[in-house]
Amino acid sequence: MQLGVIGLGRMGQIVVNRSLDAGHEVVAFDLSAEATAEAAERGADPADSVEDLCDRLDEGSGDDGKRIWLMVPAGDPVDGTLADLDPHLTDADVVVDGGNSHFEESVRRAEATEAAYLDCGTSGGPASAEAGFSLMVGGPEWAYEAMTPVFDAVATGPDGHDRMGASGAGHYVKMVHNGVEYALMQAYGEGFELLHDGRYDLDMESVARTWNNGAVIRSWLLELCEEAFAEEGSDLGDVADHVAGGSTGTWTVEEALEQEVPVPLIYQALAERFDSRNDGRFSRRLANRLRYGFGRHEVARQG
């Protein structure tokens, strides 16, 4: 099928590359001419504007409608891109928002957009370029089914994506996913902090590797712990106690308060993340480094 991709940062380029590798045609656009040229080098058809992208998709889609994937930052950039798309959309088209939008914003956009709107929570980060993403999708069932060939390509396969429910459900599930991620990172960080400051002189990389081979708590995050200790040393070198991010975790806690669902572990992990901007702890230094592992976020350093 033919796919238009708008937003060619790290994640957008992965959508382009995996779609091309699966045999789909891709028309690509980004405000950065360099990013568009990079996609073209991989085999995408470069567009020089949103209008140009839509014209190229109209030429190739026939009566089936355009299929467009947005991978732009959450917030105003999504609304701005939708405003640019609006004159070119019909009810036969499908627009996917693959960013970390708030689920209520996704519901609003779905109601305001003439095309079918799919909110797609995307997990895995740049480190999943080869393995594929986990995709949590909300929106009309027919639109999800229409996009399934591309979802199969971008995700880890057919089991790596599913329709969670009506509009907003995809980003809702991804929001809670991120809250759980916060709590898991905090748990690993506290455990390794006790090992680091405890009774024995331990090799943290060795501990993480051993746990990852058959232990109950083995996971990809624990693999990233092993990677962090291998590259930074058991004391994490100059990795700073500063954990960035926090918006999706805040949304999770706010929703839990509204629904009167207790989430003490997620709340505490969020509080620790905010407190990391004022203090210094080993557990948060590990969380800082783990964010590089799965998302290639910049590592704050001491000094």
PDB file of C-alpha atoms in Angstrom:
ATOM      1  CA  MET A   1       0.000   0.000   0.000  1.00  0.00           C
ATOM      2  CA  GLN A   2       0.967   3.654  -0.261  1.00  0.00           C
ATOM      3  CA  LEU A   3       1.663   5.557   2.954  1.00  0.00           C
ATOM      4  CA  GLY A   4       2.348   9.197   3.626  1.00  0.00           C
ATOM      5  CA  VAL A   5       4.590   9.935   6.619  1.00  0.00           C
ATOM      6  CA  ILE A   6       4.780  13.439   8.096  1.00  0.00           C
ATOM      7  CA  GLY A   7       7.465  13.979  10.739  1.00  0.00           C
ATOM      8  CA  LEU A   8      10.816  12.351  10.052  1.00  0.00           C
ATOM      9  CA  GLY A   9      12.652  12.443  13.359  1.00  0.00           C
ATOM     10  CA  ARG A  10      14.130   9.269  14.834  1.00  0.00           C
ATOM     11  CA  MET A  11      10.769   7.554  15.207  1.00  0.00           C
ATOM     12  CA  GLY A  12       9.368   8.803  11.918  1.00  0.00           C
ATOM     13  CA  GLN A  13      12.387   7.527  10.020  1.00  0.00           C
ATOM     14  CA  ILE A  14      11.832   4.097  11.565  1.00  0.00           C
ATOM     15  CA  VAL A  15       8.204   4.118  10.336  1.00  0.00           C
ATOM     16  CA  VAL A  16       9.506   4.976   6.865  1.00  0.00           C
ATOM     17  CA  ASN A  17      12.272   2.377   6.883  1.00  0.00           C
ATOM     18  CA  ARG A  18      10.183  -0.502   8.197  1.00  0.00           C
ATOM     19  CA  SER A  19       7.345   0.297   5.781  1.00  0.00           C
ATOM     20  CA  LEU A  20       9.749   0.382   2.837  1.00  0.00           C
ATOM     21  CA  ASP A  21      11.396  -2.867   3.940  1.00  0.00           C
ATOM     22  CA  ALA A  22       7.958  -4.515   3.915  1.00  0.00           C
ATOM     23  CA  GLY A  23       7.386  -3.452   0.323  1.00  0.00           C
ATOM     24  CA  HIS A  24       5.081  -0.486   0.868  1.00  0.00           C
ATOM     25  CA  GLU A  25       5.418   2.778  -1.032  1.00  0.00           C
ATOM     26  CA  VAL A  26       6.163   5.805   1.162  1.00  0.00           C
ATOM     27  CA  VAL A  27       5.737   9.506   0.472  1.00  0.00           C
ATOM     28  CA  ALA A  28       7.653  11.441   3.132  1.00  0.00           C
ATOM     29  CA  PHE A  29       7.689  15.036   4.348  1.00  0.00           C
ATOM     30  CA  ASP A  30       9.357  16.956   7.161  1.00  0.00           C
ATOM     31  CA  LEU A  31       9.944  20.641   7.787  1.00  0.00           C
ATOM     32  CA  SER A  32      13.632  19.712   7.764  1.00  0.00           C
ATOM     33  CA  ALA A  33      14.876  19.293   4.201  1.00  0.00           C
ATOM     34  CA  GLU A  34      17.723  17.153   5.554  1.00  0.00           C
ATOM     35  CA  ALA A  35      15.298  14.725   7.205  1.00  0.00           C
ATOM     36  CA  THR A  36      13.245  14.492   4.007  1.00  0.00           C
ATOM     37  CA  ALA A  37      16.420  13.846   2.007  1.00  0.00           C
ATOM     38  CA  GLU A  38      17.396  11.084   4.449  1.00  0.00           C
ATOM     39  CA  ALA A  39      14.064   9.356   3.871  1.00  0.00           C
ATOM     40  CA  ALA A  40      14.524   9.747   0.119  1.00  0.00           C
ATOM     41  CA  GLU A  41      17.905   8.043   0.320  1.00  0.00           C
ATOM     42  CA  ARG A  42      16.147   5.034   1.856  1.00  0.00           C
ATOM     43  CA  GLY A  43      13.722   4.909  -1.071  1.00  0.00           C
ATOM     44  CA  ALA A  44      10.835   7.174  -0.045  1.00  0.00           C
ATOM     45  CA  ASP A  45       9.247   9.629  -2.471  1.00  0.00           C
ATOM     46  CA  PRO A  46      10.120  13.071  -1.023  1.00  0.00           C
ATOM     47  CA  ALA A  47       7.415  15.747  -0.796  1.00  0.00           C
ATOM     48  CA  ASP A  48       8.179  19.426  -0.304  1.00  0.00           C
ATOM     49  CA  SER A  49       4.984  20.308   1.598  1.00  0.00           C
ATOM     50  CA  VAL A  50       1.901  18.762   3.175  1.00  0.00           C
ATOM     51  CA  GLU A  51      -0.080  19.752   0.079  1.00  0.00           C
ATOM     52  CA  ASP A  52       2.490  18.085  -2.189  1.00  0.00           C
ATOM     53  CA  LEU A  53       2.364  14.933  -0.060  1.00  0.00           C
ATOM     54  CA  CYS A  54      -1.431  14.792  -0.326  1.00  0.00           C
ATOM     55  CA  ASP A  55      -1.321  15.360  -4.087  1.00  0.00           C
ATOM     56  CA  ARG A  56       1.108  12.465  -4.512  1.00  0.00           C
ATOM     57  CA  LEU A  57      -1.070  10.217  -2.341  1.00  0.00           C
ATOM     58  CA  ASP A  58      -4.192  11.187  -4.297  1.00  0.00           C
ATOM     59  CA  GLU A  59      -2.450  10.111  -7.497  1.00  0.00           C
ATOM     60  CA  GLY A  60      -1.632   6.685  -6.098  1.00  0.00           C
ATOM     61  CA  SER A  61      -4.583   5.870  -3.857  1.00  0.00           C
ATOM     62  CA  GLY A  62      -7.491   5.926  -6.311  1.00  0.00           C
ATOM     63  CA  ASP A  63     -10.853   5.535  -4.567  1.00  0.00           C
ATOM     64  CA  ASP A  64      -9.349   3.822  -1.509  1.00  0.00           C
ATOM     65  CA  GLY A  65      -8.403   7.043   0.224  1.00  0.00           C
ATOM     66  CA  LYS A  66      -5.125   8.367   1.546  1.00  0.00           C
ATOM     67  CA  ARG A  67      -3.231   6.731   4.411  1.00  0.00           C
ATOM     68  CA  ILE A  68      -1.179   9.231   6.435  1.00  0.00           C
ATOM     69  CA  TRP A  69       0.991   8.652   9.526  1.00  0.00           C
ATOM     70  CA  LEU A  70       1.893  11.630  11.716  1.00  0.00           C
ATOM     71  CA  MET A  71       5.016  11.285  13.836  1.00  0.00           C
ATOM     72  CA  VAL A  72       5.305  14.854  15.066  1.00  0.00           C
ATOM     73  CA  PRO A  73       5.688  16.105  18.661  1.00  0.00           C
ATOM     74  CA  ALA A  74       2.522  16.072  20.775  1.00  0.00           C
ATOM     75  CA  GLY A  75       0.556  19.246  21.252  1.00  0.00           C
ATOM     76  CA  ASP A  76       0.488  22.218  18.894  1.00  0.00           C
ATOM     77  CA  PRO A  77       2.530  20.494  16.137  1.00  0.00           C
ATOM     78  CA  VAL A  78      -0.212  17.855  15.773  1.00  0.00           C
ATOM     79  CA  ASP A  79      -2.956  20.481  15.538  1.00  0.00           C
ATOM     80  CA  GLY A  80      -0.882  22.542  13.112  1.00  0.00           C
ATOM     81  CA  THR A  81      -0.293  19.554  10.855  1.00  0.00           C
ATOM     82  CA  LEU A  82      -3.981  18.627  10.948  1.00  0.00           C
ATOM     83  CA  ALA A  83      -4.873  22.195   9.966  1.00  0.00           C
ATOM     84  CA  ASP A  84      -2.551  21.891   6.962  1.00  0.00           C
ATOM     85  CA  LEU A  85      -4.082  18.525   6.064  1.00  0.00           C
ATOM     86  CA  ASP A  86      -7.706  19.542   6.548  1.00  0.00           C
ATOM     87  CA  PRO A  87      -8.394  20.954   3.029  1.00  0.00           C
ATOM     88  CA  HIS A  88      -7.086  17.722   1.506  1.00  0.00           C
ATOM     89  CA  LEU A  89      -8.914  15.124   3.623  1.00  0.00           C
ATOM     90  CA  THR A  90     -12.101  13.161   2.935  1.00  0.00           C
ATOM     91  CA  ASP A  91     -13.999  10.547   4.937  1.00  0.00           C
ATOM     92  CA  ALA A  92     -12.239   7.846   2.916  1.00  0.00           C
ATOM     93  CA  ASP A  93      -8.844   8.857   4.326  1.00  0.00           C
ATOM     94  CA  VAL A  94      -7.088   7.593   7.449  1.00  0.00           C
ATOM     95  CA  VAL A  95      -4.761   9.665   9.654  1.00  0.00           C
ATOM     96  CA  VAL A  96      -2.619   7.999  12.333  1.00  0.00           C
ATOM     97  CA  ASP A  97      -1.195  10.010  15.240  1.00  0.00           C
ATOM     98  CA  GLY A  98       1.796   7.987  16.441  1.00  0.00           C
ATOM     99  CA  GLY A  99       3.027  10.477  19.037  1.00  0.00           C
ATOM    100  CA  ASN A 100       2.448  10.720  22.793  1.00  0.00           C
ATOM    101  CA  SER A 101      -0.727  12.793  22.639  1.00  0.00           C
ATOM    102  CA  HIS A 102      -3.075  13.041  25.617  1.00  0.00           C
ATOM    103  CA  PHE A 103      -6.033  10.737  25.024  1.00  0.00           C
ATOM    104  CA  GLU A 104      -8.583  13.524  25.501  1.00  0.00           C
ATOM    105  CA  GLU A 105      -6.845  15.550  22.810  1.00  0.00           C
ATOM    106  CA  SER A 106      -7.049  12.507  20.542  1.00  0.00           C
ATOM    107  CA  VAL A 107     -10.802  12.258  21.122  1.00  0.00           C
ATOM    108  CA  ARG A 108     -11.174  15.953  20.256  1.00  0.00           C
ATOM    109  CA  ARG A 109      -9.125  15.586  17.089  1.00  0.00           C
ATOM    110  CA  ALA A 110     -11.019  12.484  16.009  1.00  0.00           C
ATOM    111  CA  GLU A 111     -14.304  14.388  16.293  1.00  0.00           C
ATOM    112  CA  ALA A 112     -12.952  17.406  14.404  1.00  0.00           C
ATOM    113  CA  THR A 113     -11.173  15.578  11.575  1.00  0.00           C
ATOM    114  CA  GLU A 114     -13.118  14.515   8.491  1.00  0.00           C
ATOM    115  CA  ALA A 115     -10.792  11.566   7.924  1.00  0.00           C
ATOM    116  CA  ALA A 116     -10.852   8.534  10.193  1.00  0.00           C
ATOM    117  CA  TYR A 117      -8.451   9.330  13.045  1.00  0.00           C
ATOM    118  CA  LEU A 118      -6.408   6.609  14.741  1.00  0.00           C
ATOM    119  CA  ASP A 119      -4.566   7.439  17.964  1.00  0.00           C
ATOM    120  CA  CYS A 120      -1.585   5.117  18.060  1.00  0.00           C
ATOM    121  CA  GLY A 121       0.430   4.715  21.252  1.00  0.00           C
ATOM    122  CA  THR A 122       3.931   3.718  20.188  1.00  0.00           C
ATOM    123  CA  SER A 123       6.332   1.909  22.523  1.00  0.00           C
ATOM    124  CA  GLY A 124       9.837   0.660  21.964  1.00  0.00           C
ATOM    125  CA  GLY A 125      11.696   3.845  21.068  1.00  0.00           C
ATOM    126  CA  PRO A 126      14.596   4.146  18.626  1.00  0.00           C
ATOM    127  CA  ALA A 127      16.167   1.022  20.138  1.00  0.00           C
ATOM    128  CA  SER A 128      13.358  -0.983  18.518  1.00  0.00           C
ATOM    129  CA  ALA A 129      14.293   0.026  14.973  1.00  0.00           C
ATOM    130  CA  GLU A 130      15.183  -3.555  14.074  1.00  0.00           C
ATOM    131  CA  ALA A 131      12.709  -5.482  16.221  1.00  0.00           C
ATOM    132  CA  GLY A 132       9.691  -3.235  15.627  1.00  0.00           C
ATOM    133  CA  PHE A 133       7.362  -1.292  17.908  1.00  0.00           C
ATOM    134  CA  SER A 134       4.429  -2.144  20.134  1.00  0.00           C
ATOM    135  CA  LEU A 135       1.407  -0.242  18.804  1.00  0.00           C
ATOM    136  CA  MET A 136      -1.735   0.475  20.839  1.00  0.00           C
ATOM    137  CA  VAL A 137      -4.422   1.832  18.513  1.00  0.00           C
ATOM    138  CA  GLY A 138      -7.733   3.597  19.137  1.00  0.00           C
ATOM    139  CA  GLY A 139     -10.340   4.626  16.595  1.00  0.00           C
ATOM    140  CA  PRO A 140     -12.717   3.210  13.971  1.00  0.00           C
ATOM    141  CA  GLU A 141     -12.354  -0.498  13.346  1.00  0.00           C
ATOM    142  CA  TRP A 142     -12.492  -0.169   9.555  1.00  0.00           C
ATOM    143  CA  ALA A 143      -9.622   2.326   9.615  1.00  0.00           C
ATOM    144  CA  TYR A 144      -7.554   0.047  11.848  1.00  0.00           C
ATOM    145  CA  GLU A 145      -8.136  -2.857   9.458  1.00  0.00           C
ATOM    146  CA  ALA A 146      -7.203  -0.654   6.499  1.00  0.00           C
ATOM    147  CA  MET A 147      -3.895   0.199   8.177  1.00  0.00           C
ATOM    148  CA  THR A 148      -3.107  -3.358   9.292  1.00  0.00           C
ATOM    149  CA  PRO A 149      -0.544  -4.041   6.511  1.00  0.00           C
ATOM    150  CA  VAL A 150       1.485  -1.038   7.656  1.00  0.00           C
ATOM    151  CA  PHE A 151       0.967  -1.813  11.347  1.00  0.00           C
ATOM    152  CA  ASP A 152       2.290  -5.330  10.666  1.00  0.00           C
ATOM    153  CA  ALA A 153       5.386  -3.765   9.114  1.00  0.00           C
ATOM    154  CA  VAL A 154       6.057  -1.103  11.759  1.00  0.00           C
ATOM    155  CA  ALA A 155       5.267  -3.287  14.782  1.00  0.00           C
ATOM    156  CA  THR A 156       7.024  -6.507  15.760  1.00  0.00           C
ATOM    157  CA  GLY A 157       4.444  -8.289  13.608  1.00  0.00           C
ATOM    158  CA  PRO A 158       0.728  -9.121  13.900  1.00  0.00           C
ATOM    159  CA  ASP A 159       1.036  -9.668  17.658  1.00  0.00           C
ATOM    160  CA  GLY A 160       2.775  -6.311  18.128  1.00  0.00           C
ATOM    161  CA  HIS A 161      -0.330  -4.202  17.552  1.00  0.00           C
ATOM    162  CA  ASP A 162      -4.034  -4.257  18.314  1.00  0.00           C
ATOM    163  CA  ARG A 163      -7.076  -2.010  18.355  1.00  0.00           C
ATOM    164  CA  MET A 164      -7.698  -1.077  21.983  1.00  0.00           C
ATOM    165  CA  GLY A 165     -11.142   0.461  21.418  1.00  0.00           C
ATOM    166  CA  ALA A 166     -12.802   3.713  20.366  1.00  0.00           C
ATOM    167  CA  SER A 167     -11.013   7.006  19.748  1.00  0.00           C
ATOM    168  CA  GLY A 168      -8.619   7.859  22.572  1.00  0.00           C
ATOM    169  CA  ALA A 169      -8.202   4.260  23.748  1.00  0.00           C
ATOM    170  CA  GLY A 170      -4.816   3.824  22.090  1.00  0.00           C
ATOM    171  CA  HIS A 171      -3.239   6.848  23.742  1.00  0.00           C
ATOM    172  CA  TYR A 172      -5.024   6.009  27.003  1.00  0.00           C
ATOM    173  CA  VAL A 173      -3.392   2.566  27.105  1.00  0.00           C
ATOM    174  CA  LYS A 174      -0.029   4.097  26.178  1.00  0.00           C
ATOM    175  CA  MET A 175      -0.400   6.675  28.971  1.00  0.00           C
ATOM    176  CA  VAL A 176      -0.889   3.922  31.561  1.00  0.00           C
ATOM    177  CA  HIS A 177       1.940   1.939  29.945  1.00  0.00           C
ATOM    178  CA  ASN A 178       4.262   4.865  30.614  1.00  0.00           C
ATOM    179  CA  GLY A 179       3.114   5.067  34.228  1.00  0.00           C
ATOM    180  CA  VAL A 180       3.965   1.381  34.665  1.00  0.00           C
ATOM    181  CA  GLU A 181       7.319   2.046  32.991  1.00  0.00           C
ATOM    182  CA  TYR A 182       8.073   4.741  35.585  1.00  0.00           C
ATOM    183  CA  ALA A 183       7.337   2.332  38.435  1.00  0.00           C
ATOM    184  CA  LEU A 184       9.448  -0.474  36.938  1.00  0.00           C
ATOM    185  CA  MET A 185      12.404   1.840  36.417  1.00  0.00           C
ATOM    186  CA  GLN A 186      12.073   3.042  40.008  1.00  0.00           C
ATOM    187  CA  ALA A 187      11.974  -0.537  41.333  1.00  0.00           C
ATOM    188  CA  TYR A 188      15.100  -1.552  39.424  1.00  0.00           C
ATOM    189  CA  GLY A 189      16.828   1.649  40.498  1.00  0.00           C
ATOM    190  CA  GLU A 190      16.084   1.116  44.187  1.00  0.00           C
ATOM    191  CA  GLY A 191      17.174  -2.508  44.067  1.00  0.00           C
ATOM    192  CA  PHE A 192      20.480  -1.690  42.440  1.00  0.00           C
ATOM    193  CA  GLU A 193      20.990   1.222  44.822  1.00  0.00           C
ATOM    194  CA  LEU A 194      20.736  -1.167  47.778  1.00  0.00           C
ATOM    195  CA  LEU A 195      23.180  -3.544  46.092  1.00  0.00           C
ATOM    196  CA  HIS A 196      25.553  -0.668  45.314  1.00  0.00           C
ATOM    197  CA  ASP A 197      25.481   0.761  48.851  1.00  0.00           C
ATOM    198  CA  GLY A 198      25.037  -2.546  50.696  1.00  0.00           C
ATOM    199  CA  ARG A 199      27.269  -5.120  52.391  1.00  0.00           C
ATOM    200  CA  TYR A 200      29.172  -6.481  49.399  1.00  0.00           C
ATOM    201  CA  ASP A 201      31.413  -5.121  46.659  1.00  0.00           C
ATOM    202  CA  LEU A 202      29.307  -6.241  43.706  1.00  0.00           C
ATOM    203  CA  ASP A 203      29.717  -6.108  39.942  1.00  0.00           C
ATOM    204  CA  MET A 204      26.407  -4.570  38.852  1.00  0.00           C
ATOM    205  CA  GLU A 205      26.753  -5.735  35.267  1.00  0.00           C
ATOM    206  CA  SER A 206      27.207  -9.304  36.496  1.00  0.00           C
ATOM    207  CA  VAL A 207      24.138  -9.055  38.728  1.00  0.00           C
ATOM    208  CA  ALA A 208      21.979  -7.711  35.901  1.00  0.00           C
ATOM    209  CA  ARG A 209      23.226 -10.377  33.489  1.00  0.00           C
ATOM    210  CA  THR A 210      22.566 -13.172  35.979  1.00  0.00           C
ATOM    211  CA  TRP A 211      19.074 -11.893  36.767  1.00  0.00           C
ATOM    212  CA  ASN A 212      18.316 -11.678  33.066  1.00  0.00           C
ATOM    213  CA  ASN A 213      18.991 -15.366  32.560  1.00  0.00           C
ATOM    214  CA  GLY A 214      16.008 -17.150  34.033  1.00  0.00           C
ATOM    215  CA  ALA A 215      15.153 -14.911  37.000  1.00  0.00           C
ATOM    216  CA  VAL A 216      11.556 -13.900  37.677  1.00  0.00           C
ATOM    217  CA  ILE A 217      12.413 -10.215  37.208  1.00  0.00           C
ATOM    218  CA  ARG A 218      14.135 -10.586  33.818  1.00  0.00           C
ATOM    219  CA  SER A 219      13.007  -7.989  31.235  1.00  0.00           C
ATOM    220  CA  TRP A 220      14.165  -5.648  28.476  1.00  0.00           C
ATOM    221  CA  LEU A 221      14.604  -2.879  31.043  1.00  0.00           C
ATOM    222  CA  LEU A 222      16.900  -5.176  32.992  1.00  0.00           C
ATOM    223  CA  GLU A 223      18.846  -5.848  29.793  1.00  0.00           C
ATOM    224  CA  LEU A 224      19.243  -2.080  29.528  1.00  0.00           C
ATOM    225  CA  CYS A 225      20.506  -2.027  33.132  1.00  0.00           C
ATOM    226  CA  GLU A 226      23.161  -4.537  32.109  1.00  0.00           C
ATOM    227  CA  GLU A 227      24.045  -2.378  29.101  1.00  0.00           C
ATOM    228  CA  ALA A 228      24.261   0.745  31.277  1.00  0.00           C
ATOM    229  CA  PHE A 229      26.618  -0.866  33.804  1.00  0.00           C
ATOM    230  CA  ALA A 230      28.753  -2.338  31.012  1.00  0.00           C
ATOM    231  CA  GLU A 231      29.216   1.071  29.421  1.00  0.00           C
ATOM    232  CA  GLU A 232      29.293   3.320  32.501  1.00  0.00           C
ATOM    233  CA  GLY A 233      30.724   1.026  35.218  1.00  0.00           C
ATOM    234  CA  SER A 234      29.178  -0.283  38.432  1.00  0.00           C
ATOM    235  CA  ASP A 235      29.030   3.219  39.929  1.00  0.00           C
ATOM    236  CA  LEU A 236      27.523   4.694  36.700  1.00  0.00           C
ATOM    237  CA  GLY A 237      30.493   7.016  36.206  1.00  0.00           C
ATOM    238  CA  ASP A 238      29.403  10.609  35.677  1.00  0.00           C
ATOM    239  CA  VAL A 239      25.741   9.874  34.959  1.00  0.00           C
ATOM    240  CA  ALA A 240      23.800  12.602  36.770  1.00  0.00           C
ATOM    241  CA  ASP A 241      20.899  12.164  39.180  1.00  0.00           C
ATOM    242  CA  HIS A 242      18.463  13.933  36.886  1.00  0.00           C
ATOM    243  CA  VAL A 243      15.582  12.050  35.281  1.00  0.00           C
ATOM    244  CA  ALA A 244      13.865  14.089  32.563  1.00  0.00           C
ATOM    245  CA  GLY A 245      10.346  13.600  31.231  1.00  0.00           C
ATOM    246  CA  GLY A 246       7.234  13.215  33.329  1.00  0.00           C
ATOM    247  CA  SER A 247       4.248  14.387  31.274  1.00  0.00           C
ATOM    248  CA  THR A 248       2.724  10.974  30.553  1.00  0.00           C
ATOM    249  CA  GLY A 249       3.288   9.835  34.142  1.00  0.00           C
ATOM    250  CA  THR A 250       1.551  12.983  35.355  1.00  0.00           C
ATOM    251  CA  TRP A 251      -1.400  12.245  33.071  1.00  0.00           C
ATOM    252  CA  THR A 252      -1.557   8.711  34.485  1.00  0.00           C
ATOM    253  CA  VAL A 253      -1.670   9.950  38.085  1.00  0.00           C
ATOM    254  CA  GLU A 254      -4.248  12.620  37.223  1.00  0.00           C
ATOM    255  CA  GLU A 255      -6.470  10.008  35.586  1.00  0.00           C
ATOM    256  CA  ALA A 256      -6.064   7.672  38.559  1.00  0.00           C
ATOM    257  CA  LEU A 257      -7.194  10.456  40.901  1.00  0.00           C
ATOM    258  CA  GLU A 258     -10.204  11.187  38.703  1.00  0.00           C
ATOM    259  CA  GLN A 259     -11.168   7.495  38.551  1.00  0.00           C
ATOM    260  CA  GLU A 260     -10.349   6.988  42.253  1.00  0.00           C
ATOM    261  CA  VAL A 261      -7.935   4.158  41.459  1.00  0.00           C
ATOM    262  CA  PRO A 262      -4.932   3.936  43.825  1.00  0.00           C
ATOM    263  CA  VAL A 263      -1.572   3.940  42.015  1.00  0.00           C
ATOM    264  CA  PRO A 264       0.920   4.526  44.854  1.00  0.00           C
ATOM    265  CA  LEU A 265       3.920   2.979  43.062  1.00  0.00           C
ATOM    266  CA  ILE A 266       3.391   5.028  39.908  1.00  0.00           C
ATOM    267  CA  TYR A 267       2.813   8.188  41.941  1.00  0.00           C
ATOM    268  CA  GLN A 268       5.973   7.638  43.992  1.00  0.00           C
ATOM    269  CA  ALA A 269       8.026   6.985  40.864  1.00  0.00           C
ATOM    270  CA  LEU A 270       6.740  10.234  39.373  1.00  0.00           C
ATOM    271  CA  ALA A 271       7.541  12.105  42.598  1.00  0.00           C
ATOM    272  CA  GLU A 272      11.071  10.656  42.615  1.00  0.00           C
ATOM    273  CA  ARG A 273      11.512  11.784  39.019  1.00  0.00           C
ATOM    274  CA  PHE A 274      10.538  15.345  39.910  1.00  0.00           C
ATOM    275  CA  ASP A 275      12.685  15.265  43.061  1.00  0.00           C
ATOM    276  CA  SER A 276      15.679  14.184  40.984  1.00  0.00           C
ATOM    277  CA  ARG A 277      15.986  17.773  39.824  1.00  0.00           C
ATOM    278  CA  ASN A 278      16.861  18.781  43.405  1.00  0.00           C
ATOM    279  CA  ASP A 279      18.853  15.933  44.947  1.00  0.00           C
ATOM    280  CA  GLY A 280      21.234  13.075  44.122  1.00  0.00           C
ATOM    281  CA  ARG A 281      20.486   9.327  44.294  1.00  0.00           C
ATOM    282  CA  PHE A 282      21.929   6.258  42.590  1.00  0.00           C
ATOM    283  CA  SER A 283      18.468   4.893  41.701  1.00  0.00           C
ATOM    284  CA  ARG A 284      17.626   8.010  39.731  1.00  0.00           C
ATOM    285  CA  ARG A 285      21.031   8.065  38.067  1.00  0.00           C
ATOM    286  CA  LEU A 286      20.222   4.573  36.743  1.00  0.00           C
ATOM    287  CA  ALA A 287      16.774   5.753  35.595  1.00  0.00           C
ATOM    288  CA  ASN A 288      18.504   8.641  33.796  1.00  0.00           C
ATOM    289  CA  ARG A 289      20.741   6.170  31.930  1.00  0.00           C
ATOM    290  CA  LEU A 290      17.870   3.752  31.183  1.00  0.00           C
ATOM    291  CA  ARG A 291      16.009   6.494  29.313  1.00  0.00           C
ATOM    292  CA  TYR A 292      18.963   6.581  26.909  1.00  0.00           C
ATOM    293  CA  GLY A 293      18.806   2.811  26.556  1.00  0.00           C
ATOM    294  CA  PHE A 294      15.238   2.570  25.306  1.00  0.00           C
ATOM    295  CA  GLY A 295      14.615   6.019  23.876  1.00  0.00           C
ATOM    296  CA  ARG A 296      18.091   7.398  23.085  1.00  0.00           C
ATOM    297  CA  HIS A 297      17.229  10.411  25.229  1.00  0.00           C
ATOM    298  CA  GLU A 298      20.239  12.566  26.122  1.00  0.00           C
ATOM    299  CA  VAL A 299      22.043  11.448  29.278  1.00  0.00           C
ATOM    300  CA  ALA A 300      22.460  14.264  31.792  1.00  0.00           C
ATOM    301  CA  ARG A 301      25.991  14.182  33.208  1.00  0.00           C
ATOM    302  CA  GLN A 302      27.448  15.401  36.462  1.00  0.00           C
ATOM    303  CA  GLY A 303      29.598  18.504  36.543  1.00  0.00           C
TER     304      GLY A 303
END
